[in-house]
Short mmCIF file of C-alpha atoms in Angstrom, two decimals:
data_model
loop_
_atom_site.label_atom_id
_atom_site.label_comp_id
_atom_site.label_asym_id
_atom_site.label_seq_id
_atom_site.Cartn_x
_atom_site.Cartn_y
_atom_site.Cartn_z
CA UNK A 1 169.23 183.93 93.94
CA UNK A 2 165.87 184.57 93.03
CA UNK A 3 162.47 184.73 95.09
CA UNK A 4 159.64 183.00 93.92
CA UNK A 5 156.36 181.88 95.34
CA UNK A 6 155.80 177.98 95.57
CA UNK A 7 154.40 176.29 92.50
CA UNK A 8 150.96 174.93 93.55
CA UNK A 9 150.99 171.56 91.74
CA UNK A 10 154.60 170.81 93.32
CA UNK A 11 153.90 171.90 97.27
CA UNK A 12 150.41 171.04 97.65
CA UNK A 13 150.52 167.28 98.75
CA UNK A 14 148.89 168.91 102.02
CA UNK A 15 148.19 165.83 103.55
CA UNK A 16 151.33 163.81 102.93
CA UNK A 17 153.83 166.75 103.69
CA UNK A 18 153.23 168.72 106.71
CA UNK A 19 155.80 171.02 105.57
CA UNK A 20 154.24 171.95 102.59
CA UNK A 21 151.88 173.50 104.61
CA UNK A 22 154.12 176.27 105.35
CA UNK A 23 155.29 176.65 101.78
CA UNK A 24 151.93 177.76 100.90
CA UNK A 25 152.41 180.76 103.25
CA UNK A 26 155.91 181.65 102.62
CA UNK A 27 158.25 183.07 99.76
CA UNK A 28 160.67 180.51 98.93
CA UNK A 29 164.14 180.91 97.52
CA UNK A 30 165.79 178.43 94.80
CA UNK A 31 168.91 178.38 93.00
CA UNK A 32 167.50 176.73 89.85
CA UNK A 33 164.12 176.80 88.08
CA UNK A 34 162.07 173.79 87.25
CA UNK A 35 161.82 172.99 83.39
CA UNK A 36 159.09 174.91 81.91
CA UNK A 37 156.88 173.10 79.48
CA UNK A 38 154.60 174.31 76.81
CA UNK A 39 151.38 173.42 79.27
CA UNK A 40 153.18 175.67 81.81
CA UNK A 41 151.34 179.06 82.72
CA UNK A 42 153.46 181.68 81.08
CA UNK A 43 153.20 184.54 83.87
CA UNK A 44 152.66 186.97 81.28
CA UNK A 45 151.99 187.77 77.59
CA UNK A 46 149.52 189.91 75.78
CA UNK A 47 146.58 187.44 75.80
CA UNK A 48 147.30 186.61 79.60
CA UNK A 49 147.03 190.27 80.55
CA UNK A 50 144.09 190.85 78.20
CA UNK A 51 142.42 187.88 79.96
CA UNK A 52 143.11 189.49 83.07
CA UNK A 53 141.73 192.52 82.22
CA UNK A 54 138.63 191.07 80.72
CA UNK A 55 138.03 189.13 84.10
CA UNK A 56 138.60 192.65 85.66
CA UNK A 57 135.58 193.75 83.70
CA UNK A 58 133.48 191.09 84.70
CA UNK A 59 134.15 191.69 88.09
CA UNK A 60 133.44 195.34 88.06
CA UNK A 61 130.03 194.58 86.36
CA UNK A 62 129.29 191.83 88.26
CA UNK A 63 129.84 191.96 92.35
CA UNK A 64 130.86 195.33 91.61
CA UNK A 65 127.11 195.93 90.97
CA UNK A 66 125.93 193.73 93.60
CA UNK A 67 127.72 195.69 96.12
CA UNK A 68 126.14 198.93 94.86
CA UNK A 69 122.86 197.62 96.10
CA UNK A 70 122.83 199.83 99.19
CA UNK A 71 122.05 202.47 96.81
CA UNK A 72 118.94 200.67 95.39
CA UNK A 73 118.02 199.66 98.84
CA UNK A 74 117.81 203.32 99.91
CA UNK A 75 115.84 204.54 97.05
CA UNK A 76 113.49 201.39 97.24
CA UNK A 77 112.96 201.92 101.04
CA UNK A 78 112.37 205.79 100.84
CA UNK A 79 110.64 206.25 97.46
CA UNK A 80 110.09 203.27 95.00
CA UNK A 81 109.14 200.31 97.46
CA UNK A 82 108.21 202.59 100.12
CA UNK A 83 105.28 199.94 101.15
CA UNK A 84 107.74 197.25 101.81
CA UNK A 85 109.91 196.77 104.83
CA UNK A 86 113.72 197.00 104.54
CA UNK A 87 114.20 193.44 105.37
CA UNK A 88 111.90 192.29 102.22
CA UNK A 89 113.80 194.80 100.05
CA UNK A 90 117.27 193.37 101.16
CA UNK A 91 116.15 190.09 99.82
CA UNK A 92 116.50 191.30 96.35
CA UNK A 93 120.16 192.02 96.96
CA UNK A 94 120.54 189.04 99.21
CA UNK A 95 119.30 186.65 96.19
CA UNK A 96 121.33 188.26 93.73
CA UNK A 97 124.46 187.39 95.82
CA UNK A 98 123.58 184.24 96.68
CA UNK A 99 122.59 183.03 93.22
CA UNK A 100 126.17 184.77 91.91
CA UNK A 101 128.24 182.61 94.29
CA UNK A 102 125.63 179.48 94.16
CA UNK A 103 125.29 179.19 90.57
CA UNK A 104 129.30 178.19 90.61
CA UNK A 105 127.77 174.84 91.08
CA UNK A 106 126.72 174.77 87.59
CA UNK A 107 129.68 177.07 86.01
CA UNK A 108 132.38 175.33 87.81
CA UNK A 109 132.11 171.69 86.16
CA UNK A 110 131.03 173.45 83.02
CA UNK A 111 134.30 175.37 83.10
CA UNK A 112 136.38 172.06 83.66
CA UNK A 113 134.95 170.83 80.79
CA UNK A 114 135.81 173.64 78.61
CA UNK A 115 132.78 175.75 78.29
CA UNK A 116 134.44 178.78 79.08
CA UNK A 117 133.57 181.02 76.34
CA UNK A 118 129.80 179.76 76.34
CA UNK A 119 129.75 180.47 80.16
CA UNK A 120 130.77 184.14 79.70
CA UNK A 121 128.37 185.25 76.64
CA UNK A 122 125.38 183.45 78.00
CA UNK A 123 126.01 185.15 81.66
CA UNK A 124 126.84 188.59 80.32
CA UNK A 125 123.62 188.43 78.03
CA UNK A 126 121.75 187.28 80.92
CA UNK A 127 123.09 190.40 83.35
CA UNK A 128 122.72 192.92 80.42
CA UNK A 129 118.93 191.97 79.77
CA UNK A 130 117.97 191.76 83.63
CA UNK A 131 119.00 195.48 84.02
CA UNK A 132 117.09 196.60 80.96
CA UNK A 133 114.20 194.55 81.93
CA UNK A 134 114.69 196.26 85.38
CA UNK A 135 114.12 199.81 83.96
CA UNK A 136 110.37 198.71 82.96
CA UNK A 137 109.59 198.00 86.56
CA UNK A 138 106.81 200.59 88.01
CA UNK A 139 106.82 201.83 91.86
CA UNK A 140 105.39 199.25 94.11
CA UNK A 141 105.99 196.25 91.87
CA UNK A 142 107.98 194.36 94.44
CA UNK A 143 107.82 191.19 92.73
CA UNK A 144 108.89 191.91 89.42
CA UNK A 145 111.73 193.68 90.61
CA UNK A 146 112.47 190.92 92.54
CA UNK A 147 112.69 188.21 89.55
CA UNK A 148 114.44 190.46 87.53
CA UNK A 149 116.92 192.09 89.64
CA UNK A 150 117.20 189.36 92.07
CA UNK A 151 116.70 185.85 90.03
CA UNK A 152 117.87 187.00 86.45
CA UNK A 153 120.53 189.32 87.30
CA UNK A 154 122.13 186.92 90.23
CA UNK A 155 121.79 183.73 87.73
CA UNK A 156 123.92 185.57 84.91
CA UNK A 157 126.49 186.71 87.45
CA UNK A 158 126.84 183.46 88.56
CA UNK A 159 127.72 181.95 85.23
CA UNK A 160 130.63 184.29 84.89
CA UNK A 161 131.98 184.71 88.26
CA UNK A 162 133.78 181.49 89.01
CA UNK A 163 135.35 180.67 85.84
CA UNK A 164 136.48 184.08 85.13
CA UNK A 165 138.71 183.93 88.39
CA UNK A 166 139.77 180.07 87.65
CA UNK A 167 140.94 180.94 84.27
CA UNK A 168 143.75 183.22 85.87
CA UNK A 169 145.38 179.72 86.85
CA UNK A 170 145.98 179.17 83.19
CA UNK A 171 147.90 181.92 82.44
CA UNK A 172 149.85 182.82 85.64
CA UNK A 173 151.62 180.78 87.97
CA UNK A 174 154.14 182.63 90.20
CA UNK A 175 152.18 185.71 90.07
CA UNK A 176 149.13 184.11 90.24
CA UNK A 177 147.97 185.35 93.87
CA UNK A 178 148.76 188.80 92.70
CA UNK A 179 146.84 188.90 89.53
CA UNK A 180 143.78 187.19 91.52
CA UNK A 181 143.79 190.12 93.61
CA UNK A 182 144.13 192.84 90.80
CA UNK A 183 141.49 191.04 89.31
CA UNK A 184 139.27 191.01 92.43
CA UNK A 185 139.74 194.72 92.61
CA UNK A 186 137.53 195.17 89.84
CA UNK A 187 134.43 194.44 92.27
CA UNK A 188 135.18 197.27 94.31
CA UNK A 189 136.02 199.46 91.63
CA UNK A 190 132.66 199.21 90.00
CA UNK A 191 131.26 199.55 93.62
CA UNK A 192 132.80 202.90 93.51
CA UNK A 193 131.75 204.07 90.29
CA UNK A 194 128.19 202.60 89.95
CA UNK A 195 126.96 204.16 93.44
CA UNK A 196 127.92 207.50 92.08
CA UNK A 197 126.39 207.05 88.93
CA UNK A 198 122.99 205.32 90.06
CA UNK A 199 122.47 208.03 92.99
CA UNK A 200 123.00 210.75 90.49
CA UNK A 201 120.41 209.07 87.98
CA UNK A 202 118.20 207.86 90.40
CA UNK A 203 117.63 210.78 92.66
CA UNK A 204 118.44 213.29 90.16
CA UNK A 205 115.73 214.35 87.05
CA UNK A 206 116.57 211.33 84.91
CA UNK A 207 114.56 209.28 87.11
CA UNK A 208 114.48 205.38 87.75
CA UNK A 209 113.57 204.09 84.06
CA UNK A 210 115.85 206.20 82.12
CA UNK A 211 118.82 206.19 84.76
CA UNK A 212 118.55 202.26 85.05
CA UNK A 213 118.57 201.98 81.12
CA UNK A 214 121.65 204.38 80.94
CA UNK A 215 123.72 202.03 83.68
CA UNK A 216 122.21 199.08 81.72
CA UNK A 217 124.20 200.21 78.48
CA UNK A 218 127.25 201.34 80.37
CA UNK A 219 127.46 197.68 81.88
CA UNK A 220 126.62 195.82 78.70
CA UNK A 221 129.42 197.63 76.75
CA UNK A 222 131.97 196.82 79.24
CA UNK A 223 130.59 192.91 79.67
CA UNK A 224 131.13 193.08 75.63
CA UNK A 225 134.60 194.14 75.72
CA UNK A 226 135.72 191.71 78.76
CA UNK A 227 134.00 188.72 76.02
CA UNK A 228 136.36 189.82 73.48
CA UNK A 229 138.99 189.76 75.57
CA UNK A 230 139.54 186.77 77.50
CA UNK A 231 141.22 183.30 76.31
CA UNK A 232 141.84 180.02 77.55
CA UNK A 233 144.83 177.76 77.11
CA UNK A 234 145.47 174.13 76.80
CA UNK A 235 146.30 172.37 79.65
CA UNK A 236 148.37 169.49 80.60
CA UNK A 237 146.21 166.75 82.54
CA UNK A 238 146.32 163.24 82.02
CA UNK A 239 143.12 162.90 84.57
CA UNK A 240 139.46 162.98 83.46
CA UNK A 241 137.59 165.94 84.64
CA UNK A 242 136.67 165.41 88.08
CA UNK A 243 133.09 165.20 88.61
CA UNK A 244 131.09 166.50 91.58
CA UNK A 245 130.50 163.07 93.23
CA UNK A 246 134.36 162.50 93.47
CA UNK A 247 134.97 166.17 94.26
CA UNK A 248 132.56 166.19 97.25
CA UNK A 249 134.08 162.71 98.44
CA UNK A 250 137.77 164.27 98.47
CA UNK A 251 136.54 167.79 99.90
CA UNK A 252 134.62 165.87 102.55
CA UNK A 253 137.70 164.27 103.64
CA UNK A 254 140.01 167.57 103.10
CA UNK A 255 140.02 169.08 106.86
CA UNK A 256 141.45 172.47 105.35
CA UNK A 257 138.83 172.84 102.67
CA UNK A 258 136.10 172.23 105.37
CA UNK A 259 137.44 174.90 107.55
CA UNK A 260 137.85 177.52 104.45
CA UNK A 261 134.43 176.90 103.71
CA UNK A 262 132.71 176.77 106.82
CA UNK A 263 134.97 179.93 108.05
CA UNK A 264 133.88 182.12 105.06
CA UNK A 265 130.21 180.94 105.22
CA UNK A 266 129.66 182.03 108.70
CA UNK A 267 131.84 184.92 108.53
CA UNK A 268 129.74 186.25 105.22
CA UNK A 269 126.39 186.19 107.16
CA UNK A 270 127.67 189.47 109.02
CA UNK A 271 130.01 190.40 106.22
CA UNK A 272 127.01 192.20 104.32
CA UNK A 273 125.76 194.35 106.82
CA UNK A 274 127.60 197.32 106.06
CA UNK A 275 127.41 196.86 102.45
CA UNK A 276 123.80 196.91 102.43
CA UNK A 277 122.91 199.36 105.26
CA UNK A 278 125.81 202.04 105.51
CA UNK A 279 124.10 204.41 103.32
CA UNK A 280 120.71 203.94 105.04
CA UNK A 281 122.50 204.14 108.26
CA UNK A 282 124.36 207.56 107.41
CA UNK A 283 120.94 208.87 106.46
CA UNK A 284 118.70 207.75 109.37
CA UNK A 285 121.42 209.11 111.82
CA UNK A 286 120.53 212.80 110.38
CA UNK A 287 123.75 212.94 108.14
CA UNK A 288 123.85 215.18 105.35
CA UNK A 289 121.85 213.21 102.41
CA UNK A 290 124.24 214.44 99.79
CA UNK A 291 127.43 213.06 101.72
CA UNK A 292 125.65 209.74 102.63
CA UNK A 293 125.31 209.34 98.88
CA UNK A 294 129.11 208.94 98.82
CA UNK A 295 129.29 206.79 102.12
CA UNK A 296 129.52 203.44 99.97
CA UNK A 297 131.82 205.17 97.49
CA UNK A 298 134.08 205.98 100.39
CA UNK A 299 133.68 202.45 101.46
CA UNK A 300 134.32 201.00 98.13
CA UNK A 301 137.42 203.28 97.35
CA UNK A 302 139.17 201.90 100.12
CA UNK A 303 138.32 198.31 99.08
CA UNK A 304 140.23 198.65 95.85
CA UNK A 305 143.11 199.61 97.45
CA UNK A 306 142.71 196.50 100.08
CA UNK A 307 142.22 194.21 97.03
CA UNK A 308 145.09 195.86 95.21
CA UNK A 309 147.34 195.49 98.02
CA UNK A 310 146.26 192.27 99.30
CA UNK A 311 148.49 190.06 96.76
CA UNK A 312 151.59 192.31 97.28
CA UNK A 313 151.32 192.01 101.46
CA UNK A 314 150.27 188.33 101.21
CA UNK A 315 153.74 187.42 99.64
CA UNK A 316 155.19 188.32 102.95
CA UNK A 317 152.68 187.61 105.46
CA UNK A 318 151.07 184.20 103.74
CA UNK A 319 147.52 184.13 102.49
CA UNK A 320 146.16 182.37 105.56
CA UNK A 321 147.68 184.68 108.09
CA UNK A 322 146.46 187.87 105.68
CA UNK A 323 142.91 186.24 105.61
CA UNK A 324 142.83 185.80 109.51
CA UNK A 325 144.14 189.55 110.20
CA UNK A 326 141.23 190.73 107.64
CA UNK A 327 138.52 188.74 108.83
CA UNK A 328 139.13 189.83 112.64
CA UNK A 329 139.36 193.31 111.71
CA UNK A 330 136.22 193.21 109.78
CA UNK A 331 134.16 191.87 112.68
CA UNK A 332 135.61 194.55 114.88
CA UNK A 333 134.58 197.39 112.74
CA UNK A 334 131.00 195.99 111.89
CA UNK A 335 130.68 195.96 115.92
CA UNK A 336 131.96 199.73 115.87
CA UNK A 337 129.15 200.56 113.58
CA UNK A 338 126.83 200.84 116.48
CA UNK A 339 129.06 204.16 117.24
CA UNK A 340 128.22 205.77 113.83
CA UNK A 341 126.61 209.29 114.60
CA UNK A 342 128.60 211.85 112.53
CA UNK A 343 130.30 212.53 109.26
CA UNK A 344 133.77 211.73 110.84
CA UNK A 345 132.66 208.39 111.99
CA UNK A 346 131.20 207.48 108.67
CA UNK A 347 134.39 208.17 107.02
CA UNK A 348 136.41 206.38 109.42
CA UNK A 349 134.26 203.24 109.51
CA UNK A 350 133.86 203.28 105.55
CA UNK A 351 137.60 203.44 105.07
CA UNK A 352 138.36 200.71 107.75
CA UNK A 353 135.76 198.36 106.47
CA UNK A 354 136.16 199.05 102.83
CA UNK A 355 140.08 198.11 103.17
CA UNK A 356 139.82 194.83 105.19
CA UNK A 357 136.74 193.55 103.46
CA UNK A 358 138.89 194.12 100.02
CA UNK A 359 141.51 192.06 101.48
CA UNK A 360 139.43 189.34 102.62
CA UNK A 361 137.48 189.08 99.30
CA UNK A 362 140.89 189.09 97.34
CA UNK A 363 142.52 186.47 99.19
CA UNK A 364 139.59 183.73 99.31
CA UNK A 365 139.93 182.50 96.05
CA UNK A 366 143.79 182.37 96.15
CA UNK A 367 143.30 180.53 99.57
CA UNK A 368 140.96 178.02 97.97
CA UNK A 369 143.52 177.64 95.02
CA UNK A 370 146.31 177.27 97.31
CA UNK A 371 145.00 174.36 99.28
CA UNK A 372 143.82 172.55 96.05
CA UNK A 373 146.36 169.57 95.30
CA UNK A 374 145.06 169.05 91.67
CA UNK A 375 143.90 172.05 89.35
CA UNK A 376 142.03 170.29 87.38
CA UNK A 377 139.23 170.04 90.02
CA UNK A 378 139.38 173.65 90.94
CA UNK A 379 136.31 174.45 89.29
CA UNK A 380 134.39 172.18 91.05
CA UNK A 381 136.09 172.97 94.33
CA UNK A 382 135.17 176.69 93.66
CA UNK A 383 131.57 175.89 93.11
CA UNK A 384 130.98 173.47 96.36
CA UNK A 385 132.82 176.46 98.54
CA UNK A 386 130.60 179.28 96.75
CA UNK A 387 127.63 177.42 97.18
CA UNK A 388 128.13 177.14 100.84
CA UNK A 389 128.96 180.98 101.28
CA UNK A 390 126.20 181.94 98.90
CA UNK A 391 123.63 180.79 101.86
CA UNK A 392 125.42 183.55 104.30
CA UNK A 393 124.56 186.02 101.61
CA UNK A 394 121.13 184.98 101.01
CA UNK A 395 120.21 185.06 104.62
CA UNK A 396 122.78 187.94 106.08
CA UNK A 397 121.03 190.87 104.59
CA UNK A 398 117.34 189.67 105.85
CA UNK A 399 118.43 188.77 109.32
CA UNK A 400 120.00 191.82 109.81
CA UNK A 401 117.03 193.86 108.26
CA UNK A 402 114.77 191.72 110.60
CA UNK A 403 117.22 192.79 113.40
CA UNK A 404 117.19 196.13 112.39
CA UNK A 405 113.36 196.34 112.11
CA UNK A 406 111.17 199.38 111.05
CA UNK A 407 112.21 201.33 114.50
CA UNK A 408 115.89 201.11 113.23
CA UNK A 409 117.65 199.23 116.11
CA UNK A 410 121.15 199.79 114.67
CA UNK A 411 122.96 198.53 117.64
CA UNK A 412 121.27 195.08 117.62
CA UNK A 413 121.78 194.36 113.86
CA UNK A 414 125.82 195.55 114.22
CA UNK A 415 126.36 193.63 117.39
CA UNK A 416 124.81 190.41 115.72
CA UNK A 417 126.32 190.77 112.45
CA UNK A 418 129.92 191.35 114.20
CA UNK A 419 129.80 188.40 116.74
CA UNK A 420 128.73 186.24 113.76
CA UNK A 421 131.68 187.26 111.77
CA UNK A 422 133.99 186.67 114.67
CA UNK A 423 132.96 183.04 114.85
CA UNK A 424 133.76 182.72 111.07
CA UNK A 425 137.20 184.36 111.52
CA UNK A 426 137.88 181.75 114.41
CA UNK A 427 137.82 178.86 111.88
CA UNK A 428 140.69 180.36 109.88
CA UNK A 429 142.87 180.78 113.30
CA UNK A 430 141.83 176.78 113.64
CA UNK A 431 143.53 176.44 110.44
CA UNK A 432 146.69 177.97 111.31
CA UNK A 433 147.15 176.36 114.69
CA UNK A 434 146.67 172.79 112.97
CA UNK A 435 149.41 174.01 110.34
CA UNK A 436 151.74 174.80 113.23
CA UNK A 437 151.23 171.69 115.06
CA UNK A 438 152.21 169.73 111.58
CA UNK A 439 155.20 171.23 111.62
#
């Protein structure tokens, strides 16, 4: 007898078969395997794993770099853009995150139409160009930095993010959640490496211009390797590619998709507070500057562990159950940042938040995939979901910065971010209760 996760396309008739909802969460045993066609994901092989590696690198250079914005936030606030308030500077990172998610409205349907390679090439080129252009910015040039780092970089990331996650479903079926979580671990892995590199470059003798160019060269080389590694497969489908009008109509009647989108959107308003402000929070509380530079590294190192283990643990707990646990834990930890005062508190909060935020991010894509009845519309669903969650990334950082103000009232920003995240996590709890009632 073998243990295997249920096949998405076979078990996901969630509106007609209530028991199928539980099959999304539990590992099923079977004595026989369904017939395998040439179009079924191979669940392995050289190009499958090479594609997963390429997608890992895209995450490493994409959201891994966005998650390192706390270094830029600190450097801009204290040195390079000292004439701007923290809330204004946070708009740069917020807009990058917003576009990285929201441009999926464009890249999602283009991926469904077979434009995967073009999206990877153009998106990678824009991201590389934006970093080289950023190195040309001078102190005080807020609007140039805003356009280059916020707009151009975010748009490039948005072209690659959704498709590089969706393409995993072409190569993996039984191992899909595990591989997606491993691919998603590229983001915190990048958020470990990039802050160390940037802190030493920006705050060292190299300086801003040459430091950002060095970072740009590193990112460009990895993006080139990623583009050369990834491959797509022919999919068997008798349906034409779904358009956004049809996808929106279907999603508007899908209660579970609405709850996933609403929950993620509200939760992520508070989600970015530790990512943007942990390093600055540490420095402003009088903690050693050199140690504070590593606060984001500590958090993102734990995030790597969270993303790598999320898929393994979710096999036993269920994707939705583990998502609930991670979002509730993140909300509590954000509120606990009120107590940050010394090195020990920075380490504890950084490790705890890093792990559970990593679990949450690793499980979001498998969660949306699991509740998608037809994988031919997966790209469109990603686009719709991420378009809404992008709004929270856009407003979350600036709202926290405004609450923080120039007086650095940390307890107000922490309390607001934690409570709003609790509201978002409650949406996932509602999903679980609805599933139990349909059993």
